[in-house]
Amino acid sequence: MARKTGDIKFSKRGEALIGQEMFRLLDLSRNLEREGKHIYHLELGEPKNYKGAKNYPPGRVINKTIISLLNCDVGYTSSKGLPSLRQKLALYFSENFAKQIKTENIVISTANMLIYQVLDIICETNDRVILFTPAFPSYIASCRYIGATIHQVPLSIDDGFCLTKNNIDKAFSVKPKVIFVNSGNNPTGAVYDQETLKYLLEQAIEHDSWVVSDETYGMLSYQKEYFSMINLEYKKLVVISSFSKVFNIPGYRIGYAIADPIVIDKISLSSSTLYSSLPIFTQEGILDGISIIDNFAKDRKKYYKKLSNECMKILDKSNYLFYVRPESAFYLFIDIRKLKIDDKLFCSRLLEEYRTVVTPGTSFGYEGFIRASFCGNIDDVKKGLRQIVLFAKLLGGKENI
Amino acid sequence: MARKTGDIKFSKRGEALIGQEMFRLLDLSRNLEREGKHIYHLELGEPKNYKGAKNYPPGRVINKTIISLLNCDVGYTSSKGLPSLRQKLALYFSENFAKQIKTENIVISTANMLIYQVLDIICETNDRVILFTPAFPSYIASCRYIGATIHQVPLSIDDGFCLTKNNIDKAFSVKPKVIFVNSGNNPTGAVYDQETLKYLLEQAIEHDSWVVSDETYGMLSYQKEYFSMINLEYKKLVVISSFSKVFNIPGYRIGYAIADPIVIDKISLSSSTLYSSLPIFTQEGILDGISIIDNFAKDRKKYYKKLSNECMKILDKSNYLFYVRPESAFYLFIDIRKLKIDDKLFCSRLLEEYRTVVTPGTSFGYEGFIRASFCGNIDDVKKGLRQIVLFAKLLGGKENI
């Protein structure tokens, strides 16, 4: 049928938008809550600070944000980010890593946005991007949106979801334009070792590929010492990170990229085009937090390590669910393949029948798994995990009849 | 010469980024300030609240933001925006405009970002976009970035920069995909009348073109009653606005779009892909401000009307500078053509020799003019305008020798 005048048709890019499944689930479950139903939230990587969960933001970050608001710092600042925050970060990184980081190597932006911004300034349509899967859904969403071709290199649960030289060789065999690395991995919690990451960078240099290293969870590595790619030298290396998880302030929407100044200038031009600048007051708050970031992260790691043990104990009661012990952050990537059920169907039934929200592995490019986040309300997390165990028992029991 | 391994090359879209000239000027002038020089800032539309300028944000907006921060509302919310804010706005618009606006007609995002988001979900590369010039630089930057073809329809100073039926007919003669309207115009201050805007919409319906109406300055119309396109019905009409200017909080980065729910859902998918969600605490602050927005705007209008008169008096001392009395907001778009100097050169010399920053007309697609913003520090504004008059006298005097 011919289109009528006024019929809405979107652009190719518009049609390629998939968003983030977690936020769709959030909206869906909030609607159920408005109907008066209690929902166990294990879908978002959103550190919560009520009902037993001790994920408070640092007092000084909040206080300094408030002082800045009282001071009416409600104007614009540089598209590159608050100059004093960039300077402070340069100092912090230079002190903590093997190479000198200058202010001009740093741009402040929202970390999720940086994934898009970096991809978009590098890639033409159909350029090849490597994602080691399971991979954070925003990489997939951004690649689809800009029309890049995703080449998935699946990591194996048998390797503890760790990156291997074999995976890296496979990745470079397709001559990728960009390769994404995410140590302190979301959703698996895997932390990659120094030798592997150095090998990856050598290969990238040899193949002239860009490397985007998302290190959002790096500072929350509790089973292993974390190796940051900030230590390595390469013109086409972009390290992205965020203050959301380490400071329990995902709603601040502040992260940063570290790269060659030419890349930083280009990202900043993208920020200027897209959103002008970020708020001053949120950046002032974070600036004041940098001096305590190491100590704060230390506490967080202790907390999540203990909590991960408690969560694993709940899952251990199931004969149908498998996982790899997370080495960082607050996700459990749970193998439900023994239940022989589609992971999306598992998730929608889990919400409907067990009022528990988790994210399907498919959203991470990895079928047969689900991601449960344990940074929310602790009661919800534990009850939610028990609901998963119950549902698995029901499904597994049926299977066995 | 062949490129070496590691040489940085950006994508076509990356190369097409131009950013916003005002933010480049801001960075440039801040560098001069760090060298100890005093600079008169007339470049940004950033309402300032010190040294005599009474552009304070509403106390309750700031207070509620702080309460929300103290309440640790630092998590994620819906990609569509805080549900209670969308509901409140729906109620507000339904009460104030000729048609019913529902929550599903509203999405919260940063207004500057919405310009990009809307264009990107509508336009393919080379689709035609109409800009009535002078036009806000972000329209130009977003069009270039996504590769749309800009068709400029210049408005005339002789018409007081008002949109005419003749301009509209010219615009539709190229069969545009999208047509941008910006009543409460930046940079001219012109406010378009109801009849003209209705004619524009009729033509858009007939030609099946999208209309994007940027109404950021609509509530600051002080010489004329403002007519909002929210009153009109069309599936392909998207109204964009912002709380930045009416509440003196540009750093909050909160605006909204009103459109068909199908369009709203698509924009929200774009937000989910790009930046997940906006902060809760800033949206809570604005939510609390909606009940006083009309009274607050009334005060603002009185203030800017008076100030615009004082600014015009300063410019009236020059025989070389011309302008049209602004009908809204806080910009003066000044004709410097009599000086026979390139407007970009005028601006760079004005900064170097007269320590005054204004934005060249070229950034608005309109040569031979400069934009001076009078929402900053009042001393700066008045001294800056005097510097412009002095510089014009110097240039004009030379011309006459």
mmCIF file of C-alpha atoms in Angstrom, chain B residues 95-378:
data_model
loop_
_atom_site.group_PDB
_atom_site.id
_atom_site.type_symbol
_atom_site.label_atom_id
_atom_site.label_comp_id
_atom_site.label_asym_id
_atom_site.label_seq_id
_atom_site.Cartn_x
_atom_site.Cartn_y
_atom_site.Cartn_z
ATOM 1 C CA GLU B 95 -3.803 23.604 30.389
ATOM 2 C CA ASN B 96 -1.917 26.232 28.419
ATOM 3 C CA PHE B 97 -2.338 25.200 24.818
ATOM 4 C CA ALA B 98 -5.139 24.505 22.408
ATOM 5 C CA LYS B 99 -4.622 20.761 22.265
ATOM 6 C CA GLN B 100 -4.285 17.928 24.728
ATOM 7 C CA ILE B 101 -0.723 16.806 25.356
ATOM 8 C CA LYS B 102 -0.288 13.384 26.938
ATOM 9 C CA THR B 103 2.710 12.009 28.810
ATOM 10 C CA GLU B 104 3.483 9.801 25.809
ATOM 11 C CA ASN B 105 3.846 12.964 23.676
ATOM 12 C CA ILE B 106 6.801 14.131 25.766
ATOM 13 C CA VAL B 107 10.414 13.037 26.017
ATOM 14 C CA ILE B 108 13.043 14.683 28.217
ATOM 15 C CA SER B 109 16.522 15.141 26.750
ATOM 16 C CA THR B 110 19.096 17.883 26.367
ATOM 17 C CA ALA B 111 17.608 20.381 23.887
ATOM 18 C CA ASN B 112 20.823 20.728 21.877
ATOM 19 C CA MET B 113 21.020 16.937 21.676
ATOM 20 C CA LEU B 114 17.378 16.789 20.560
ATOM 21 C CA ILE B 115 18.257 18.843 17.485
ATOM 22 C CA TYR B 116 20.712 16.121 16.516
ATOM 23 C CA GLN B 117 18.503 13.232 17.631
ATOM 24 C CA VAL B 118 15.472 14.403 15.677
ATOM 25 C CA LEU B 119 17.460 15.148 12.520
ATOM 26 C CA ASP B 120 19.271 11.822 12.713
ATOM 27 C CA ILE B 121 16.170 9.656 13.068
ATOM 28 C CA ILE B 122 14.500 11.476 10.174
ATOM 29 C CA CYS B 123 17.194 12.237 7.608
ATOM 30 C CA GLU B 124 19.312 10.159 5.282
ATOM 31 C CA THR B 125 22.537 11.615 3.918
ATOM 32 C CA ASN B 126 21.770 14.360 1.355
ATOM 33 C CA ASP B 127 18.171 14.850 2.489
ATOM 34 C CA ARG B 128 17.278 18.524 2.201
ATOM 35 C CA VAL B 129 16.893 20.610 5.352
ATOM 36 C CA ILE B 130 15.651 24.194 5.307
ATOM 37 C CA LEU B 131 17.262 26.696 7.610
ATOM 38 C CA PHE B 132 15.935 30.225 7.661
ATOM 39 C CA THR B 133 19.114 32.202 8.265
ATOM 40 C CA PRO B 134 20.528 33.591 10.455
ATOM 41 C CA ALA B 135 20.080 30.231 12.233
ATOM 42 C CA PHE B 136 21.296 28.771 15.525
ATOM 43 C CA PRO B 137 24.706 27.162 14.803
ATOM 44 C CA SER B 138 23.681 23.788 16.259
ATOM 45 C CA TYR B 139 21.252 23.275 13.356
ATOM 46 C CA ILE B 140 24.116 23.820 10.943
ATOM 47 C CA ALA B 141 26.501 21.619 12.959
ATOM 48 C CA SER B 142 23.983 18.767 13.213
ATOM 49 C CA CYS B 143 23.084 18.921 9.496
ATOM 50 C CA ARG B 144 26.745 18.858 8.472
ATOM 51 C CA TYR B 145 27.457 16.048 10.910
ATOM 52 C CA ILE B 146 24.725 13.762 9.580
ATOM 53 C CA GLY B 147 25.434 14.779 5.977
ATOM 54 C CA ALA B 148 22.087 16.441 5.278
ATOM 55 C CA THR B 149 22.030 19.103 2.577
ATOM 56 C CA ILE B 150 21.343 22.529 4.021
ATOM 57 C CA HIS B 151 19.181 24.897 1.974
ATOM 58 C CA GLN B 152 19.438 28.363 3.440
ATOM 59 C CA VAL B 153 16.565 30.800 3.058
ATOM 60 C CA PRO B 154 17.951 34.132 4.236
ATOM 61 C CA LEU B 155 15.602 36.401 6.143
ATOM 62 C CA SER B 156 16.018 40.119 5.673
ATOM 63 C CA ILE B 157 16.869 42.799 8.202
ATOM 64 C CA ASP B 158 14.367 44.933 6.258
ATOM 65 C CA ASP B 159 11.577 42.567 7.397
ATOM 66 C CA GLY B 160 12.910 42.792 10.961
ATOM 67 C CA PHE B 161 14.208 39.251 10.370
ATOM 68 C CA CYS B 162 10.622 38.039 10.502
ATOM 69 C CA LEU B 163 9.521 34.997 8.567
ATOM 70 C CA THR B 164 7.326 35.899 5.576
ATOM 71 C CA LYS B 165 5.031 33.854 3.345
ATOM 72 C CA ASN B 166 7.464 34.541 0.548
ATOM 73 C CA ASN B 167 10.280 32.937 2.597
ATOM 74 C CA ILE B 168 8.051 29.954 3.310
ATOM 75 C CA ASP B 169 7.146 29.479 -0.360
ATOM 76 C CA LYS B 170 10.836 29.633 -1.262
ATOM 77 C CA ALA B 171 11.583 27.021 1.391
ATOM 78 C CA PHE B 172 9.019 24.517 0.131
ATOM 79 C CA SER B 173 10.004 25.020 -3.498
ATOM 80 C CA VAL B 174 13.027 22.735 -2.879
ATOM 81 C CA LYS B 175 10.781 19.961 -1.455
ATOM 82 C CA PRO B 176 12.573 19.750 1.887
ATOM 83 C CA LYS B 177 12.535 16.697 4.121
ATOM 84 C CA VAL B 178 12.746 18.908 7.191
ATOM 85 C CA ILE B 179 12.148 22.558 7.886
ATOM 86 C CA PHE B 180 13.508 24.225 11.007
ATOM 87 C CA VAL B 181 11.596 27.091 12.622
ATOM 88 C CA ASN B 182 12.934 29.067 15.529
ATOM 89 C CA SER B 183 10.519 31.679 16.776
ATOM 90 C CA GLY B 184 11.843 33.489 19.688
ATOM 91 C CA ASN B 185 14.791 33.504 17.315
ATOM 92 C CA ASN B 186 18.411 33.046 18.189
ATOM 93 C CA PRO B 187 20.210 35.268 17.140
ATOM 94 C CA THR B 188 17.720 37.905 15.966
ATOM 95 C CA GLY B 189 15.172 37.894 18.783
ATOM 96 C CA ALA B 190 12.349 37.919 16.198
ATOM 97 C CA VAL B 191 9.007 36.400 17.191
ATOM 98 C CA TYR B 192 6.885 35.084 14.310
ATOM 99 C CA ASP B 193 3.161 35.668 14.170
ATOM 100 C CA GLN B 194 0.462 33.042 14.395
ATOM 101 C CA GLU B 195 -0.767 33.480 10.831
ATOM 102 C CA THR B 196 2.696 32.894 9.369
ATOM 103 C CA LEU B 197 3.334 29.794 11.462
ATOM 104 C CA LYS B 198 -0.065 28.360 10.526
ATOM 105 C CA TYR B 199 0.702 28.985 6.869
ATOM 106 C CA LEU B 200 4.053 27.223 7.311
ATOM 107 C CA LEU B 201 2.357 24.194 8.833
ATOM 108 C CA GLU B 202 -0.253 24.043 6.064
ATOM 109 C CA GLN B 203 2.514 24.045 3.504
ATOM 110 C CA ALA B 204 4.410 21.358 5.443
ATOM 111 C CA ILE B 205 1.322 19.145 5.454
ATOM 112 C CA GLU B 206 0.851 19.704 1.738
ATOM 113 C CA HIS B 207 4.505 18.892 0.984
ATOM 114 C CA ASP B 208 4.735 16.067 3.560
ATOM 115 C CA SER B 209 7.750 17.744 5.185
ATOM 116 C CA TRP B 210 8.777 17.456 8.812
ATOM 117 C CA VAL B 211 8.689 20.628 10.912
ATOM 118 C CA VAL B 212 11.079 21.050 13.826
ATOM 119 C CA SER B 213 10.063 24.057 15.895
ATOM 120 C CA ASP B 214 12.728 25.137 18.368
ATOM 121 C CA GLU B 215 10.887 27.176 21.006
ATOM 122 C CA THR B 216 13.679 27.557 23.554
ATOM 123 C CA TYR B 217 13.126 31.326 23.765
ATOM 124 C CA GLY B 218 9.352 31.291 23.340
ATOM 125 C CA MET B 219 8.624 31.957 27.010
ATOM 126 C CA LEU B 220 10.955 34.973 26.957
ATOM 127 C CA SER B 221 8.985 36.920 24.367
ATOM 128 C CA TYR B 222 8.530 40.476 25.743
ATOM 129 C CA GLN B 223 7.486 42.648 22.799
ATOM 130 C CA LYS B 224 4.777 40.453 21.370
ATOM 131 C CA GLU B 225 2.501 37.653 22.438
ATOM 132 C CA TYR B 226 4.135 34.363 21.677
ATOM 133 C CA PHE B 227 2.451 31.752 19.517
ATOM 134 C CA SER B 228 3.666 28.205 20.089
ATOM 135 C CA MET B 229 3.403 25.537 17.420
ATOM 136 C CA ILE B 230 2.338 23.199 20.233
ATOM 137 C CA ASN B 231 -1.130 24.589 19.457
ATOM 138 C CA LEU B 232 -1.080 23.037 15.993
ATOM 139 C CA GLU B 233 -1.765 19.456 14.920
ATOM 140 C CA TYR B 234 0.563 17.558 12.595
ATOM 141 C CA LYS B 235 2.076 14.103 12.861
ATOM 142 C CA LYS B 236 5.423 15.293 11.562
ATOM 143 C CA LEU B 237 5.718 18.297 13.863
ATOM 144 C CA VAL B 238 8.350 18.132 16.595
ATOM 145 C CA VAL B 239 8.531 20.981 19.102
ATOM 146 C CA ILE B 240 11.819 21.258 20.988
ATOM 147 C CA SER B 241 12.397 23.430 24.024
ATOM 148 C CA SER B 242 14.665 23.832 27.014
ATOM 149 C CA PHE B 243 14.599 24.936 30.641
ATOM 150 C CA SER B 244 18.081 26.437 30.292
ATOM 151 C CA LYS B 245 17.127 29.986 29.401
ATOM 152 C CA VAL B 246 13.797 30.477 31.140
ATOM 153 C CA PHE B 247 15.175 29.156 34.476
ATOM 154 C CA ASN B 248 18.739 30.525 34.027
ATOM 155 C CA ILE B 249 20.144 27.013 34.337
ATOM 156 C CA PRO B 250 21.900 26.207 31.045
ATOM 157 C CA GLY B 251 24.253 23.885 32.952
ATOM 158 C CA TYR B 252 21.379 21.591 33.921
ATOM 159 C CA ARG B 253 21.238 20.407 30.293
ATOM 160 C CA ILE B 254 17.532 19.567 30.419
ATOM 161 C CA GLY B 255 15.038 20.143 27.657
ATOM 162 C CA TYR B 256 12.175 18.288 26.031
ATOM 163 C CA ALA B 257 10.478 17.415 22.785
ATOM 164 C CA ILE B 258 6.757 17.234 22.118
ATOM 165 C CA ALA B 259 5.663 15.034 19.228
ATOM 166 C CA ASP B 260 3.689 12.009 18.119
ATOM 167 C CA PRO B 261 4.275 9.034 20.476
ATOM 168 C CA ILE B 262 5.943 7.082 17.644
ATOM 169 C CA VAL B 263 8.520 9.864 17.318
ATOM 170 C CA ILE B 264 8.888 10.158 21.094
ATOM 171 C CA ASP B 265 9.586 6.408 21.349
ATOM 172 C CA LYS B 266 12.229 6.667 18.655
ATOM 173 C CA ILE B 267 13.940 9.635 20.319
ATOM 174 C CA SER B 268 13.918 7.723 23.584
ATOM 175 C CA LEU B 269 15.582 4.750 21.865
ATOM 176 C CA SER B 270 18.227 7.181 20.642
ATOM 177 C CA SER B 271 18.715 8.476 24.205
ATOM 178 C CA SER B 272 18.965 4.925 25.524
ATOM 179 C CA THR B 273 21.630 4.158 22.923
ATOM 180 C CA LEU B 274 23.576 7.365 23.397
ATOM 181 C CA TYR B 275 23.477 8.166 27.095
ATOM 182 C CA SER B 276 21.097 5.773 28.944
ATOM 183 C CA SER B 277 19.225 8.390 30.976
ATOM 184 C CA LEU B 278 19.576 11.895 32.367
ATOM 185 C CA PRO B 279 20.204 12.518 36.093
ATOM 186 C CA ILE B 280 17.194 12.214 38.403
ATOM 187 C CA PHE B 281 18.182 15.092 40.708
ATOM 188 C CA THR B 282 18.248 17.754 37.984
ATOM 189 C CA GLN B 283 14.875 16.581 36.695
ATOM 190 C CA GLU B 284 13.451 16.610 40.246
ATOM 191 C CA GLY B 285 14.566 20.237 40.570
ATOM 192 C CA ILE B 286 12.863 21.227 37.348
ATOM 193 C CA LEU B 287 9.727 19.276 38.257
ATOM 194 C CA ASP B 288 9.408 21.465 41.335
ATOM 195 C CA GLY B 289 9.872 24.602 39.232
ATOM 196 C CA ILE B 290 7.018 23.978 36.783
ATOM 197 C CA SER B 291 4.427 25.459 39.134
ATOM 198 C CA ILE B 292 6.233 28.825 39.101
ATOM 199 C CA ILE B 293 7.473 28.809 35.517
ATOM 200 C CA ASP B 294 4.926 31.367 34.254
ATOM 201 C CA ASN B 295 5.575 33.860 37.020
ATOM 202 C CA PHE B 296 9.300 33.352 36.753
ATOM 203 C CA ALA B 297 9.212 33.909 32.992
ATOM 204 C CA LYS B 298 7.186 37.080 33.533
ATOM 205 C CA ASP B 299 9.945 38.526 35.728
ATOM 206 C CA ARG B 300 12.590 37.464 33.241
ATOM 207 C CA LYS B 301 10.803 39.184 30.396
ATOM 208 C CA LYS B 302 10.543 42.448 32.322
ATOM 209 C CA TYR B 303 14.240 42.227 33.144
ATOM 210 C CA TYR B 304 15.388 41.504 29.597
ATOM 211 C CA LYS B 305 13.088 44.083 28.078
ATOM 212 C CA LYS B 306 14.571 46.808 30.259
ATOM 213 C CA LEU B 307 18.100 45.560 29.671
ATOM 214 C CA SER B 308 17.607 45.343 25.920
ATOM 215 C CA ASN B 309 16.649 49.033 25.927
ATOM 216 C CA GLU B 310 19.827 49.953 27.804
ATOM 217 C CA CYS B 311 21.930 47.895 25.406
ATOM 218 C CA MET B 312 20.318 49.421 22.355
ATOM 219 C CA LYS B 313 21.029 52.890 23.742
ATOM 220 C CA ILE B 314 24.733 52.067 23.765
ATOM 221 C CA LEU B 315 24.656 50.821 20.175
ATOM 222 C CA ASP B 316 22.650 53.861 19.115
ATOM 223 C CA LYS B 317 25.769 55.967 19.715
ATOM 224 C CA SER B 318 27.362 54.367 16.682
ATOM 225 C CA ASN B 319 26.888 55.532 13.114
ATOM 226 C CA TYR B 320 28.262 52.250 11.834
ATOM 227 C CA LEU B 321 26.229 49.633 13.645
ATOM 228 C CA PHE B 322 22.626 48.632 12.954
ATOM 229 C CA TYR B 323 20.238 46.178 14.535
ATOM 230 C CA VAL B 324 16.590 45.189 14.809
ATOM 231 C CA ARG B 325 14.989 45.600 18.234
ATOM 232 C CA PRO B 326 14.791 42.091 19.714
ATOM 233 C CA GLU B 327 11.283 40.877 20.603
ATOM 234 C CA SER B 328 12.466 38.105 22.872
ATOM 235 C CA ALA B 329 15.408 36.829 24.922
ATOM 236 C CA PHE B 330 18.835 38.404 25.141
ATOM 237 C CA TYR B 331 20.647 38.641 21.841
ATOM 238 C CA LEU B 332 21.447 41.563 19.583
ATOM 239 C CA PHE B 333 22.250 40.652 16.014
ATOM 240 C CA ILE B 334 24.335 43.581 14.866
ATOM 241 C CA ASP B 335 24.848 44.611 11.256
ATOM 242 C CA ILE B 336 28.513 45.541 10.700
ATOM 243 C CA ARG B 337 28.382 45.571 6.901
ATOM 244 C CA LYS B 338 29.022 49.308 6.766
ATOM 245 C CA LEU B 339 32.489 48.592 8.194
ATOM 246 C CA LYS B 340 33.372 46.422 5.202
ATOM 247 C CA ILE B 341 35.212 43.916 7.330
ATOM 248 C CA ASP B 342 34.814 40.144 7.430
ATOM 249 C CA ASP B 343 32.745 39.306 10.527
ATOM 250 C CA LYS B 344 35.139 36.571 11.662
ATOM 251 C CA LEU B 345 38.064 38.985 11.412
ATOM 252 C CA PHE B 346 36.004 41.583 13.299
ATOM 253 C CA CYS B 347 35.425 39.080 16.086
ATOM 254 C CA SER B 348 39.023 37.932 16.369
ATOM 255 C CA ARG B 349 40.320 41.524 16.361
ATOM 256 C CA LEU B 350 37.637 42.520 18.880
ATOM 257 C CA LEU B 351 38.910 39.790 21.189
ATOM 258 C CA GLU B 352 42.599 40.589 20.715
ATOM 259 C CA GLU B 353 42.400 44.376 20.726
ATOM 260 C CA TYR B 354 39.263 45.052 22.768
ATOM 261 C CA ARG B 355 39.155 41.931 24.961
ATOM 262 C CA THR B 356 35.506 41.396 23.992
ATOM 263 C CA VAL B 357 34.023 38.124 22.770
ATOM 264 C CA VAL B 358 31.055 38.017 20.416
ATOM 265 C CA THR B 359 30.006 35.380 17.859
ATOM 266 C CA PRO B 360 30.445 36.032 14.126
ATOM 267 C CA GLY B 361 27.316 36.016 11.934
ATOM 268 C CA THR B 362 29.022 33.454 9.709
ATOM 269 C CA SER B 363 28.443 30.874 12.468
ATOM 270 C CA PHE B 364 24.732 31.536 11.931
ATOM 271 C CA GLY B 365 25.061 31.243 8.150
ATOM 272 C CA TYR B 366 24.803 35.033 7.804
ATOM 273 C CA GLU B 367 27.859 37.107 6.936
ATOM 274 C CA GLY B 368 28.412 40.746 7.860
ATOM 275 C CA PHE B 369 26.801 40.514 11.294
ATOM 276 C CA ILE B 370 27.841 39.704 14.848
ATOM 277 C CA ARG B 371 25.798 38.335 17.729
ATOM 278 C CA ALA B 372 26.189 39.968 21.136
ATOM 279 C CA SER B 373 24.524 38.259 24.062
ATOM 280 C CA PHE B 374 23.362 40.474 26.927
ATOM 281 C CA CYS B 375 22.501 37.833 29.511
ATOM 282 C CA GLY B 376 25.970 37.778 31.079
ATOM 283 C CA ASN B 377 27.564 39.963 33.725
ATOM 284 C CA ILE B 378 25.939 43.386 33.187
#
